mmCIF file of C-alpha atoms in Angstrom:
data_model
loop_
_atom_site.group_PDB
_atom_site.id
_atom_site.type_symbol
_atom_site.label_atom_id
_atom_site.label_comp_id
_atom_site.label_asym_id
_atom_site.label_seq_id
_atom_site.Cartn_x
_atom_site.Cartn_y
_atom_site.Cartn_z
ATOM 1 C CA UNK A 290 -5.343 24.925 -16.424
ATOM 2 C CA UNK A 291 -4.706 23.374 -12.958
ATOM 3 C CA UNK A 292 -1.685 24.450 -10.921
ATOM 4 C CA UNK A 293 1.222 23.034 -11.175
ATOM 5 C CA UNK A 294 2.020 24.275 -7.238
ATOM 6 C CA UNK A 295 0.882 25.383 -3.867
ATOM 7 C CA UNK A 296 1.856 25.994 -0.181
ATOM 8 C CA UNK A 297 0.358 24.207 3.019
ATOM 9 C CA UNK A 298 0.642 25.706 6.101
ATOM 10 C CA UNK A 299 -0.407 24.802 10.097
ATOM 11 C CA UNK A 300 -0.028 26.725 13.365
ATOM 12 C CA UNK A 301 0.145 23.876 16.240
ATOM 13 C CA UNK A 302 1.659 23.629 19.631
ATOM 14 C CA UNK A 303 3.188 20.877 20.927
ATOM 15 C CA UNK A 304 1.682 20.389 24.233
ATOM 16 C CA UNK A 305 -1.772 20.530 22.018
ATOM 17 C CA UNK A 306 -1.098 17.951 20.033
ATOM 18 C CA UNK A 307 -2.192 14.272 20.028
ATOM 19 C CA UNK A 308 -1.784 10.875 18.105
ATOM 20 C CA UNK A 309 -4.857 12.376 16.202
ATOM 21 C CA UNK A 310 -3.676 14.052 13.383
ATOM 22 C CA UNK A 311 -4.600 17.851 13.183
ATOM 23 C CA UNK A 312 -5.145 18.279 8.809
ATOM 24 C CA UNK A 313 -4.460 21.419 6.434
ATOM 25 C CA UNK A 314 -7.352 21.980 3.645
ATOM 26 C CA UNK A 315 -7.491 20.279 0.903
ATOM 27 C CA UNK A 316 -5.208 22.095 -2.575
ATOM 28 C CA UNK A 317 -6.163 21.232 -5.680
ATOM 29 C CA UNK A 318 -2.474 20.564 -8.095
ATOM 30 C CA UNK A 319 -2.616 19.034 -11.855
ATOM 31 C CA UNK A 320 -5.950 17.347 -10.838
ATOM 32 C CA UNK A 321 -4.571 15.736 -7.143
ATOM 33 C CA UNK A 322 -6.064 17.059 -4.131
ATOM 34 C CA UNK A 323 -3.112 17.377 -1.892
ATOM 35 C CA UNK A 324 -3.082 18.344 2.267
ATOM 36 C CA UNK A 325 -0.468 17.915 4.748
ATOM 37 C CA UNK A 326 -1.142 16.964 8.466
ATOM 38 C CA UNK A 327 0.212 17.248 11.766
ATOM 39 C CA UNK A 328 0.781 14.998 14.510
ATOM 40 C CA UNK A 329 2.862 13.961 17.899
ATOM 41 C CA UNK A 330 4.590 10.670 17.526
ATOM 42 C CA UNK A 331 6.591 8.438 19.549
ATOM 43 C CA UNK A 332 7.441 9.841 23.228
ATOM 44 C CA UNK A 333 8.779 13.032 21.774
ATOM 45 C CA UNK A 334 8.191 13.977 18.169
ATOM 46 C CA UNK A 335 6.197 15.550 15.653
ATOM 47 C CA UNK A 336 5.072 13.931 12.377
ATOM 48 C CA UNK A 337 4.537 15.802 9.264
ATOM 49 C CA UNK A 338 2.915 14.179 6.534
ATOM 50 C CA UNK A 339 2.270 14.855 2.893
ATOM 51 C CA UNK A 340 -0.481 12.871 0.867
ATOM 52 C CA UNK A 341 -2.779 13.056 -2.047
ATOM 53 C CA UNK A 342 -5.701 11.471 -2.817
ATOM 54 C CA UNK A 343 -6.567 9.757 -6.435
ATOM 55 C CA UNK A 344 -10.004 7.809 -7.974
ATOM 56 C CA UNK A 345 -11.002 5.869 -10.272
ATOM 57 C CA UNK A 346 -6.725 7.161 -12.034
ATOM 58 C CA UNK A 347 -3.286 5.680 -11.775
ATOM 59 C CA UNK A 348 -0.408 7.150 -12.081
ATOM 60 C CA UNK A 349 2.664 5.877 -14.970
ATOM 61 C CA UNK A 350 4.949 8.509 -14.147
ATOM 62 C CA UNK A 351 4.951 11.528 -12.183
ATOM 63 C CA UNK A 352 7.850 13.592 -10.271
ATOM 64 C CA UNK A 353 7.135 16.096 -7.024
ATOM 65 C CA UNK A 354 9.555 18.748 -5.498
ATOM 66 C CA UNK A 355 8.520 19.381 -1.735
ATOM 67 C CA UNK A 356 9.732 21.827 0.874
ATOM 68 C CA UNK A 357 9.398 21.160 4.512
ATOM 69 C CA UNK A 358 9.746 24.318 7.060
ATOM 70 C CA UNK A 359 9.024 24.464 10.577
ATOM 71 C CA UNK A 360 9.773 27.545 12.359
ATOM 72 C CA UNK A 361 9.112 28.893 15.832
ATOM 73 C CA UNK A 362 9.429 33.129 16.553
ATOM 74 C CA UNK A 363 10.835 33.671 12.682
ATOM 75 C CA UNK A 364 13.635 30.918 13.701
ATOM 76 C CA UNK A 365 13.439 27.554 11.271
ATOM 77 C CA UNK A 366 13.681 24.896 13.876
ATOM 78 C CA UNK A 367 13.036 22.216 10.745
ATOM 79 C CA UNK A 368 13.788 21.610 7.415
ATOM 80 C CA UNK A 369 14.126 19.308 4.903
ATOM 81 C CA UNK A 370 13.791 19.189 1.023
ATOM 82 C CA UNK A 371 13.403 16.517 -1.658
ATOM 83 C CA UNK A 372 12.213 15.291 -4.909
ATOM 84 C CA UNK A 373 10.821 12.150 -5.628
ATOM 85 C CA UNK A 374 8.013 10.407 -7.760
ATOM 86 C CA UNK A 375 4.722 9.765 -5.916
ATOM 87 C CA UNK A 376 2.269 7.004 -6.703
ATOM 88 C CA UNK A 377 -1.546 5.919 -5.559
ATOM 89 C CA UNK A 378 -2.224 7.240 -2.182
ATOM 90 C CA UNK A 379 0.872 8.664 -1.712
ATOM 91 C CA UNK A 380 2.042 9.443 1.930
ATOM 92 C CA UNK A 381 5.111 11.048 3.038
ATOM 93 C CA UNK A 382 5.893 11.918 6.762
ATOM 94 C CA UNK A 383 8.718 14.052 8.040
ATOM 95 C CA UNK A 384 9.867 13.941 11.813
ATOM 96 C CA UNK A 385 11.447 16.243 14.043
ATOM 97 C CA UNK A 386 12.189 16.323 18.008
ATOM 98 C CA UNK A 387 13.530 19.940 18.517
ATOM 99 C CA UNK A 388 10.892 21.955 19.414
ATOM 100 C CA UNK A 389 9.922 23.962 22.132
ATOM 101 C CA UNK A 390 6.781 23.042 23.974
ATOM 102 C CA UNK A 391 4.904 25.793 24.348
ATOM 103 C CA UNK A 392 5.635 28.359 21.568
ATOM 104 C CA UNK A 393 3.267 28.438 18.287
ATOM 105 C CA UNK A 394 5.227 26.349 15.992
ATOM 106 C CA UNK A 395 4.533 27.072 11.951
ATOM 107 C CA UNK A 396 4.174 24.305 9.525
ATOM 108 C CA UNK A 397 4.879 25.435 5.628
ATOM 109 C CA UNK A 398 5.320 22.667 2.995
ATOM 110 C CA UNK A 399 5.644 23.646 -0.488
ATOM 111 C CA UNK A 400 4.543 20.953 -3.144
ATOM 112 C CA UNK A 401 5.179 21.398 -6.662
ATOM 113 C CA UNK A 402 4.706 18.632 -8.984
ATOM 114 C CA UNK A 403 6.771 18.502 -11.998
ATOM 115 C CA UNK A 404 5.820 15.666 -13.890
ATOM 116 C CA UNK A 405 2.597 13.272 -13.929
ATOM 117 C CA UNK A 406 0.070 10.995 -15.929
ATOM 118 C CA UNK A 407 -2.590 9.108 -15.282
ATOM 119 C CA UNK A 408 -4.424 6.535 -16.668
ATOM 120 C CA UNK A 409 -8.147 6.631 -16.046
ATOM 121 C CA UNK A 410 -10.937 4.484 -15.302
ATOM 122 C CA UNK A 411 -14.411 7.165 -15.375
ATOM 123 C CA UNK A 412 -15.575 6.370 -18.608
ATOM 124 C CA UNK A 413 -16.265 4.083 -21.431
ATOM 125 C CA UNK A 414 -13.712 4.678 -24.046
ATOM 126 C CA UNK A 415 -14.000 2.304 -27.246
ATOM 127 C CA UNK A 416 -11.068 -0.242 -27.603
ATOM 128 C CA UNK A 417 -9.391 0.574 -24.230
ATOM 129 C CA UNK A 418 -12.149 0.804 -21.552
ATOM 130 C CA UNK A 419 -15.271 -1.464 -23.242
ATOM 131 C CA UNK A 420 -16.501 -3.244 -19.642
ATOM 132 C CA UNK A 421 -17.804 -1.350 -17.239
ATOM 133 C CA UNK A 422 -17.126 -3.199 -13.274
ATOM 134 C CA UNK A 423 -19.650 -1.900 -10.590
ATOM 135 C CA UNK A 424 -18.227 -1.785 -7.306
ATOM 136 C CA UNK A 425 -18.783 -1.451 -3.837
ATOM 137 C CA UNK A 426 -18.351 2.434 -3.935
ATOM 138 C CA UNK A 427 -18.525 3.294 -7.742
ATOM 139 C CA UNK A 428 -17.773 2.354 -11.106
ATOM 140 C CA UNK A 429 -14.411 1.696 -12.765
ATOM 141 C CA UNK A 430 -14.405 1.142 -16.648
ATOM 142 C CA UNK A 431 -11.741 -1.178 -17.843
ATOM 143 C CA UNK A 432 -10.120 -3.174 -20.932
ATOM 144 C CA UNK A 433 -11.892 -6.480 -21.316
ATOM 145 C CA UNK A 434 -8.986 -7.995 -23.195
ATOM 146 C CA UNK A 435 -6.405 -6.732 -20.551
ATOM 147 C CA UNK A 436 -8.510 -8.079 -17.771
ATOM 148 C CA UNK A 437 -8.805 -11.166 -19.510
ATOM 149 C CA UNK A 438 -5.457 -11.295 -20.082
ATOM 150 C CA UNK A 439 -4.573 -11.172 -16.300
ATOM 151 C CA UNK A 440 -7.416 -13.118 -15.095
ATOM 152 C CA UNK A 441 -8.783 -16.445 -16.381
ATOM 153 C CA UNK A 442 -12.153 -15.633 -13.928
ATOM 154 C CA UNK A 443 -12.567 -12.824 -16.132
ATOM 155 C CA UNK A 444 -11.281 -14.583 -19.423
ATOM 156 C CA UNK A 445 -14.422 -17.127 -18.490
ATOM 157 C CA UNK A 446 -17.047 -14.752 -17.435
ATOM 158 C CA UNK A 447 -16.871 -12.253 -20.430
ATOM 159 C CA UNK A 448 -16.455 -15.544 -23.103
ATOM 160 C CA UNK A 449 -19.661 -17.299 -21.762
ATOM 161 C CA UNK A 450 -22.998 -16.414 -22.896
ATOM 162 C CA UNK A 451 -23.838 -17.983 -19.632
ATOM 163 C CA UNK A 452 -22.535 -15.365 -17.600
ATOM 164 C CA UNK A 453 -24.385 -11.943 -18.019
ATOM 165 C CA UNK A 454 -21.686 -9.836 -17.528
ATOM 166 C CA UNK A 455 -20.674 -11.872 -21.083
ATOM 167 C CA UNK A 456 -23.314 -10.403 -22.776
ATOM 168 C CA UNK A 457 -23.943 -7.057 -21.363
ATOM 169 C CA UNK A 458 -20.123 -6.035 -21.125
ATOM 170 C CA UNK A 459 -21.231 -5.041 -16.866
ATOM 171 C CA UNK A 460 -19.862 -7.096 -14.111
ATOM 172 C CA UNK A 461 -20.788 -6.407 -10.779
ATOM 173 C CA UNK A 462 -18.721 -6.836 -7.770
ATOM 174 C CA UNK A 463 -20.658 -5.176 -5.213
ATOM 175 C CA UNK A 464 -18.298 -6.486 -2.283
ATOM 176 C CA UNK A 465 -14.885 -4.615 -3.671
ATOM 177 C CA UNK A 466 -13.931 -1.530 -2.786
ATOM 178 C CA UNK A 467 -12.450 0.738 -5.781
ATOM 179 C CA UNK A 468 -9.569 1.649 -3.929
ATOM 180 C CA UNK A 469 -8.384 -2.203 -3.984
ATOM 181 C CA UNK A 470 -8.895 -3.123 -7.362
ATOM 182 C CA UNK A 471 -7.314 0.308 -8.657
ATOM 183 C CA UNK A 472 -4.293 -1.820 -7.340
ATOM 184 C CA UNK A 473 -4.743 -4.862 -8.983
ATOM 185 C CA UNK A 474 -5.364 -3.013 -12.244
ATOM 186 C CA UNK A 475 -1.661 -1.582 -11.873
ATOM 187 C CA UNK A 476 -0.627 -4.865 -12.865
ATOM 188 C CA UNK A 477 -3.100 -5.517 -15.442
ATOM 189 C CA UNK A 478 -2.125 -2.150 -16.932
ATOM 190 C CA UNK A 479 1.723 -2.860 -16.346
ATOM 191 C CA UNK A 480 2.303 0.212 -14.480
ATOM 192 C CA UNK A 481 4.646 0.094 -11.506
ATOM 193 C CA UNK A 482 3.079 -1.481 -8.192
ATOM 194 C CA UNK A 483 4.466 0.484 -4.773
ATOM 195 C CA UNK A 484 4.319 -1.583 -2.058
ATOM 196 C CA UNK A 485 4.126 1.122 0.692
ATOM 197 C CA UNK A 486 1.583 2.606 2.696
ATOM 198 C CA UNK A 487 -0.969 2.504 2.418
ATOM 199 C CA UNK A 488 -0.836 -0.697 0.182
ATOM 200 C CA UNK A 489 0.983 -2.235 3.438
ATOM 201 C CA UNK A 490 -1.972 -1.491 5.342
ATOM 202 C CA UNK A 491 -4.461 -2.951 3.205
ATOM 203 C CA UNK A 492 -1.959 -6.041 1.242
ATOM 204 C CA UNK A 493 -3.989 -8.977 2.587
ATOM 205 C CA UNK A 494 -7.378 -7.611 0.859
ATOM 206 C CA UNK A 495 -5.650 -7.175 -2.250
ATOM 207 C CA UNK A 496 -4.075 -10.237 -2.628
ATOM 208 C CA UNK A 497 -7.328 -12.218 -1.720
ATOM 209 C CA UNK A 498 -8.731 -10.459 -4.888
ATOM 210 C CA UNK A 499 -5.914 -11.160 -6.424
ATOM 211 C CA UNK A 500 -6.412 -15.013 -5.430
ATOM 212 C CA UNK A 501 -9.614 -14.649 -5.963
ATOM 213 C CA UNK A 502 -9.671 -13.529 -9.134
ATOM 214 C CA UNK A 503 -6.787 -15.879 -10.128
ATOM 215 C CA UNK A 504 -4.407 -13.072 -11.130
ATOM 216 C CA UNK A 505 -0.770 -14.890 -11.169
ATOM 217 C CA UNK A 506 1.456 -12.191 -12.271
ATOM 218 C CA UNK A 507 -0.397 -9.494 -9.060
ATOM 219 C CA UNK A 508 0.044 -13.018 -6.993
ATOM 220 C CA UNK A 509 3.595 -13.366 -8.407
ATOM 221 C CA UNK A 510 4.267 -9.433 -7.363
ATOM 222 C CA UNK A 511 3.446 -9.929 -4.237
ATOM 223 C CA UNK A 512 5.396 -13.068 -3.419
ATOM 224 C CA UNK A 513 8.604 -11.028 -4.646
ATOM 225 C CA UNK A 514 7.931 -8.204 -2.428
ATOM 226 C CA UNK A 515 7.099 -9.815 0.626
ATOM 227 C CA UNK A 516 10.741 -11.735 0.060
ATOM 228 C CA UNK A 517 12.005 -8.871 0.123
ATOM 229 C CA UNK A 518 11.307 -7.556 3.128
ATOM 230 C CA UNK A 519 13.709 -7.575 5.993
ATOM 231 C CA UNK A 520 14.225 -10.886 7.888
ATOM 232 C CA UNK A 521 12.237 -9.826 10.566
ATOM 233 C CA UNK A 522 9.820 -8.848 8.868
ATOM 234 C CA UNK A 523 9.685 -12.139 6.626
ATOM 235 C CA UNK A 524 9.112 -13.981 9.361
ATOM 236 C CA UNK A 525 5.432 -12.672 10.277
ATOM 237 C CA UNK A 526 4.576 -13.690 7.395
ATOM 238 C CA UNK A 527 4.608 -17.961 7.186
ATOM 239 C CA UNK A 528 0.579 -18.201 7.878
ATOM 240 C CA UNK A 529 0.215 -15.621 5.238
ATOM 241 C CA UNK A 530 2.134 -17.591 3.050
ATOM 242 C CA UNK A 531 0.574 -20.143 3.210
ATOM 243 C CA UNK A 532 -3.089 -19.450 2.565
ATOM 244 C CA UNK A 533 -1.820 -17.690 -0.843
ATOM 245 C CA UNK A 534 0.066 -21.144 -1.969
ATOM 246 C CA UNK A 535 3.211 -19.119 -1.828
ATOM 247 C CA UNK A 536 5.343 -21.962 -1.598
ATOM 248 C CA UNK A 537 8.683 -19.600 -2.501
ATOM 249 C CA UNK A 538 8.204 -17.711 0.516
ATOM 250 C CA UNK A 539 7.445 -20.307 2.786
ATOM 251 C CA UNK A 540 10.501 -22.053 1.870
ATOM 252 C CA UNK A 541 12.706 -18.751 2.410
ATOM 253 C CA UNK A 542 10.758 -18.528 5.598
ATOM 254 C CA UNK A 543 11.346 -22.254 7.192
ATOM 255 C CA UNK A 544 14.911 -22.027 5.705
ATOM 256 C CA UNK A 545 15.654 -18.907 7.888
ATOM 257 C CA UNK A 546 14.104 -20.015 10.867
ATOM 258 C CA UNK A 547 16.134 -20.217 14.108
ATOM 259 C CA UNK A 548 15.449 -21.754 17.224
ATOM 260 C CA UNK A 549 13.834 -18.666 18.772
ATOM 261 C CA UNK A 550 11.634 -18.321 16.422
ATOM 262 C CA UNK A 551 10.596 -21.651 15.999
ATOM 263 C CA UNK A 552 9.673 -22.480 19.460
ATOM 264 C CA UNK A 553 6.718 -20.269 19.651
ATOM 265 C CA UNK A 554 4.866 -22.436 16.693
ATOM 266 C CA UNK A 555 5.569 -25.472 18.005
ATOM 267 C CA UNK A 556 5.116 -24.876 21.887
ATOM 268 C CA UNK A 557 2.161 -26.388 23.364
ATOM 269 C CA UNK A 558 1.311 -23.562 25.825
ATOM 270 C CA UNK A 559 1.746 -20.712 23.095
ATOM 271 C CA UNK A 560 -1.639 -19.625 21.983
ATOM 272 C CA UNK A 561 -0.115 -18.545 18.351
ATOM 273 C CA UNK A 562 -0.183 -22.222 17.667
ATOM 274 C CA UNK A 563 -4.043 -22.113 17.105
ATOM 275 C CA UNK A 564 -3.555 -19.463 14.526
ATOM 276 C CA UNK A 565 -1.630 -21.284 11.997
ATOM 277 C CA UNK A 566 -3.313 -22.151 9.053
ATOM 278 C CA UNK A 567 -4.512 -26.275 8.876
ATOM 279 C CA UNK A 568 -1.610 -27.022 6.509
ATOM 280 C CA UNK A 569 1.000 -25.646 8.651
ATOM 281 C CA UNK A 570 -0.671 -26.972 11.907
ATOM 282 C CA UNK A 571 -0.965 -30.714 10.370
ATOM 283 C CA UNK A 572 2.874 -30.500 9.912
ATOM 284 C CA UNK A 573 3.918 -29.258 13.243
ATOM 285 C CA UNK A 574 1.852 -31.335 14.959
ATOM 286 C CA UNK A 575 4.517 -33.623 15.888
ATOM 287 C CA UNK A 576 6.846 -30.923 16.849
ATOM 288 C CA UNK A 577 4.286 -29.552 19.123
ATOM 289 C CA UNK A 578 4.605 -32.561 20.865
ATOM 290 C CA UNK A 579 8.191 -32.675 20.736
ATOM 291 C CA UNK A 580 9.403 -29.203 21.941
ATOM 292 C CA UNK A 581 5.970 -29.984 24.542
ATOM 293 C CA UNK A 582 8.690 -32.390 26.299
ATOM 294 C CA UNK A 583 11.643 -30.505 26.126
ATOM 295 C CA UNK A 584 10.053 -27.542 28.139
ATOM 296 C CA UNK A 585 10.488 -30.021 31.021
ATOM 297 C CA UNK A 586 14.003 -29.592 30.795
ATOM 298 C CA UNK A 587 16.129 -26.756 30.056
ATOM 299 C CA UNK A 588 18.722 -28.585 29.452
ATOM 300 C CA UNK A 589 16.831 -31.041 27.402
ATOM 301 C CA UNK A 590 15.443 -28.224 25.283
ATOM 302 C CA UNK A 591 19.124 -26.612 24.616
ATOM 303 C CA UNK A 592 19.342 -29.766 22.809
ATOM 304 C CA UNK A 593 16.651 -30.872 20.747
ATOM 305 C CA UNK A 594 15.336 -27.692 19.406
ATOM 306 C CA UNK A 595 17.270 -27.224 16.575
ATOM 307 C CA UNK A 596 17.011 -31.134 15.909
ATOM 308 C CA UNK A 597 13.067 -30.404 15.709
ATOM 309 C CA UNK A 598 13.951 -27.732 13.066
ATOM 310 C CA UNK A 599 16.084 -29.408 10.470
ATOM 311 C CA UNK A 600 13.162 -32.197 10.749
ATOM 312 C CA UNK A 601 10.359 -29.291 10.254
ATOM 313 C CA UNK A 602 12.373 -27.768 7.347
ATOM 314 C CA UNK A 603 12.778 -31.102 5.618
ATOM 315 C CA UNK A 604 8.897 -32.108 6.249
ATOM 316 C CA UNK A 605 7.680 -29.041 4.987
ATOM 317 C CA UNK A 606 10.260 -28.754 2.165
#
C-alpha cells in the first residue's frame, strides 16, 4: 500500500543559491511522486516550492496537509502550515526574507495527503475508455462517446467510415503533447479545471486544441477565467481574444479601456501595433491615423484621445 506521507528536506545557503532551482529527490505518496525545491527570488528571498507530478491521471478530489520549516543553528527562522486540495501539476511556493547569509539553512516540508482520486487514462477499459489517442509522447485511452460529446471533430471522425480512426477505434495526434490534452479531458470528464500554474504557462496551447478541436464548453471555460482575471491583467489579453472569437472578452476589454492604454495600439510609432491580430488592426486603422496627429500636439492629444476611444468601442462593439 503506498504511503499516505513523507518528509522533504534541503541544506542550502543563501549566498549559494541562484534563480536555478536546487531540487529534493523524488517521494513516492498514494501513487504521486512529490519533491520540493529551493531557490533565491526577487532581490532578497528564498522560494520554496512543493509539486507533484501526474500522467496519463486526473485528479476529482483530493486534500493535502503540508508543513513548511526552515531553521538555521536549531532556531526556526520559517514556518508556515496549510491544507488545501491539489490538482494536475500542482505547484506551491513559500517565501521568506529572514535569513542569514552565510549559515547552513535547513529546509523540512512535511506532505501528507489525506484525500485523493484519480481518473485514469493507461488502458483500454470497455464502456469507459474504448479509443485509444496516440500522442506526441504516449498514449491516452479515452471515452469515445464523451469525446464526442465535447467535440464535433471527434463526433465526425469516429462516425465516418471514411476516417480510419472510425473504424479502428485509434486516432493519432502525433503533434500533442499528453500533458495538454490531459487538460482538455478535465472538461470532457467534468472534473474541475485549475487555472494556475502551470496551466498559466502553457493556456495558449491548450486553447488552440481546444479551438482546434472545436471544444465549446473548454473554449467557454476559458473565456470565463480569463474575465476574471484582474484588470490589468485583462488587458494583455485583447489579441488573444481575438484569435479565439472570444467576443465576451473583447467587449469587457474595449469597454475598460482608458486612454493610457489605448494609445499604445493606436500610435503610429509603437511597434505593438504590428502585433495585433488583422481583425483588430483593420479596425484601428483609422485611429492609428488619428492619435498619429495628435502626437503633434500635447495639447491636441489631451483632447482627442478619449474621443478616438468611445469611436473604437462603438466600431468594434
Amino acid at each position: 500500500m503506498s504511503k499516505t506521507s513523507a518528509v522533504f528536506k534541503l541544506k542550502i545557503r543563501y549566498r549559494d543559491l541562484s534563480e536555478m532551482r536546487i531540487d529534493s529527490r523524488k517521494q513516492t505518496i498514494q501513487d504521486l511522486k512529490w519533491l520540493i525545491f529551493c531557490r533565491r527570488s526577487g532581490s532578497r528571498e528564498i522560494e520554496i516550492g512543493v509539486e507533484h507530478d501526474l500522467l496519463k491521471r486526473a485528479i476529482t478530489w483530493s486534500r493535502a496537509h503540508l508543513k513548511v520549516v526552515a531553521r538555521s543553528k536549531d532556531k526556526m527562522i520559517y514556518s508556515h502550515e496549510t491544507t488545501s486540495s491539489f490538482s494536475n501539476y500542482f505547484s506551491n511556493s513559500y517565501y521568506f526574507d529572514k535569513f542569514p547569509n552565510d549559515d547552513e539553512i535547513t529546509i523540512a516540508v512535511k506532505i501528507r495527503v489525506e484525500k485523493s482520486k484519480f481518473v485514469t487514462f493507461d488502458k483500454l477499459q470497455e464502456g469507459s475508455a474504448d479509443v485509444k489517442l496516440e500522442l506526441t509522447d504516449g498514449d491516452l485511452y479515452v471515452s469515445k462517446m464523451l469525446l464526442s460529446h465535447h467535440s464535433s471533430y471527434f463526433e465526425a471522425m469516429f462516425q465516418s467510415d471514411a476516417f480510419i480512426e472510425g473504424q479502428k477505434g485509434v486516432c493519432q495526434l502525433s503533434d500533442v503533447k499528453i500533458e495538454h490534452f490531459l487538460f482538455l479531458l478535465h472538461s470532457v470528464y467534468g472534473l474541475p479545471i485549475y487555472f494556475d500554474s502551470p496551466m498559466e504557462e502553457i493556456l495558449n496551447e491548450v486553447t488552440e486544441l481546444a479551438d482546434r478541436f472545436n471544444m465549446e464548453v473548454m473554449l467557454a471555460k476559458t473565456e470565463e477565467y480569463l474575465m476574471s482575471l484582474p484588470h490589468q491583467e485583462v488587458k494583455k489579453r485583447l489579441e488573444f481574444a481575438d484569435r479565439f472569437r472570444f467576443s465576451g472578452l473583447r467587449k469587457y476589454i474595449i469597454d475598460s479601456l482608458e486612454a493610457d492604454d489605448i494609445e499604445p495600439l493606436v500610435n503610429d510609432s509603437h511597434d505593438d501595433f504590428d502585433s495585433v491580430s488583422v481583425t483588430l488592426n483593420s479596425l484601428l486603422q483609422p485611429f492609428k491615423l488619428s492619435c498619429a496627429a495628435c502626437s503633434s500636439s500635447p495639447n491636441r492629444r489631451l483632447e482627442n484621445r478619449c474621443v478616438c476611444i468611445k469611436v473604437l468601442r462603438y466600431t468594434i462593439n
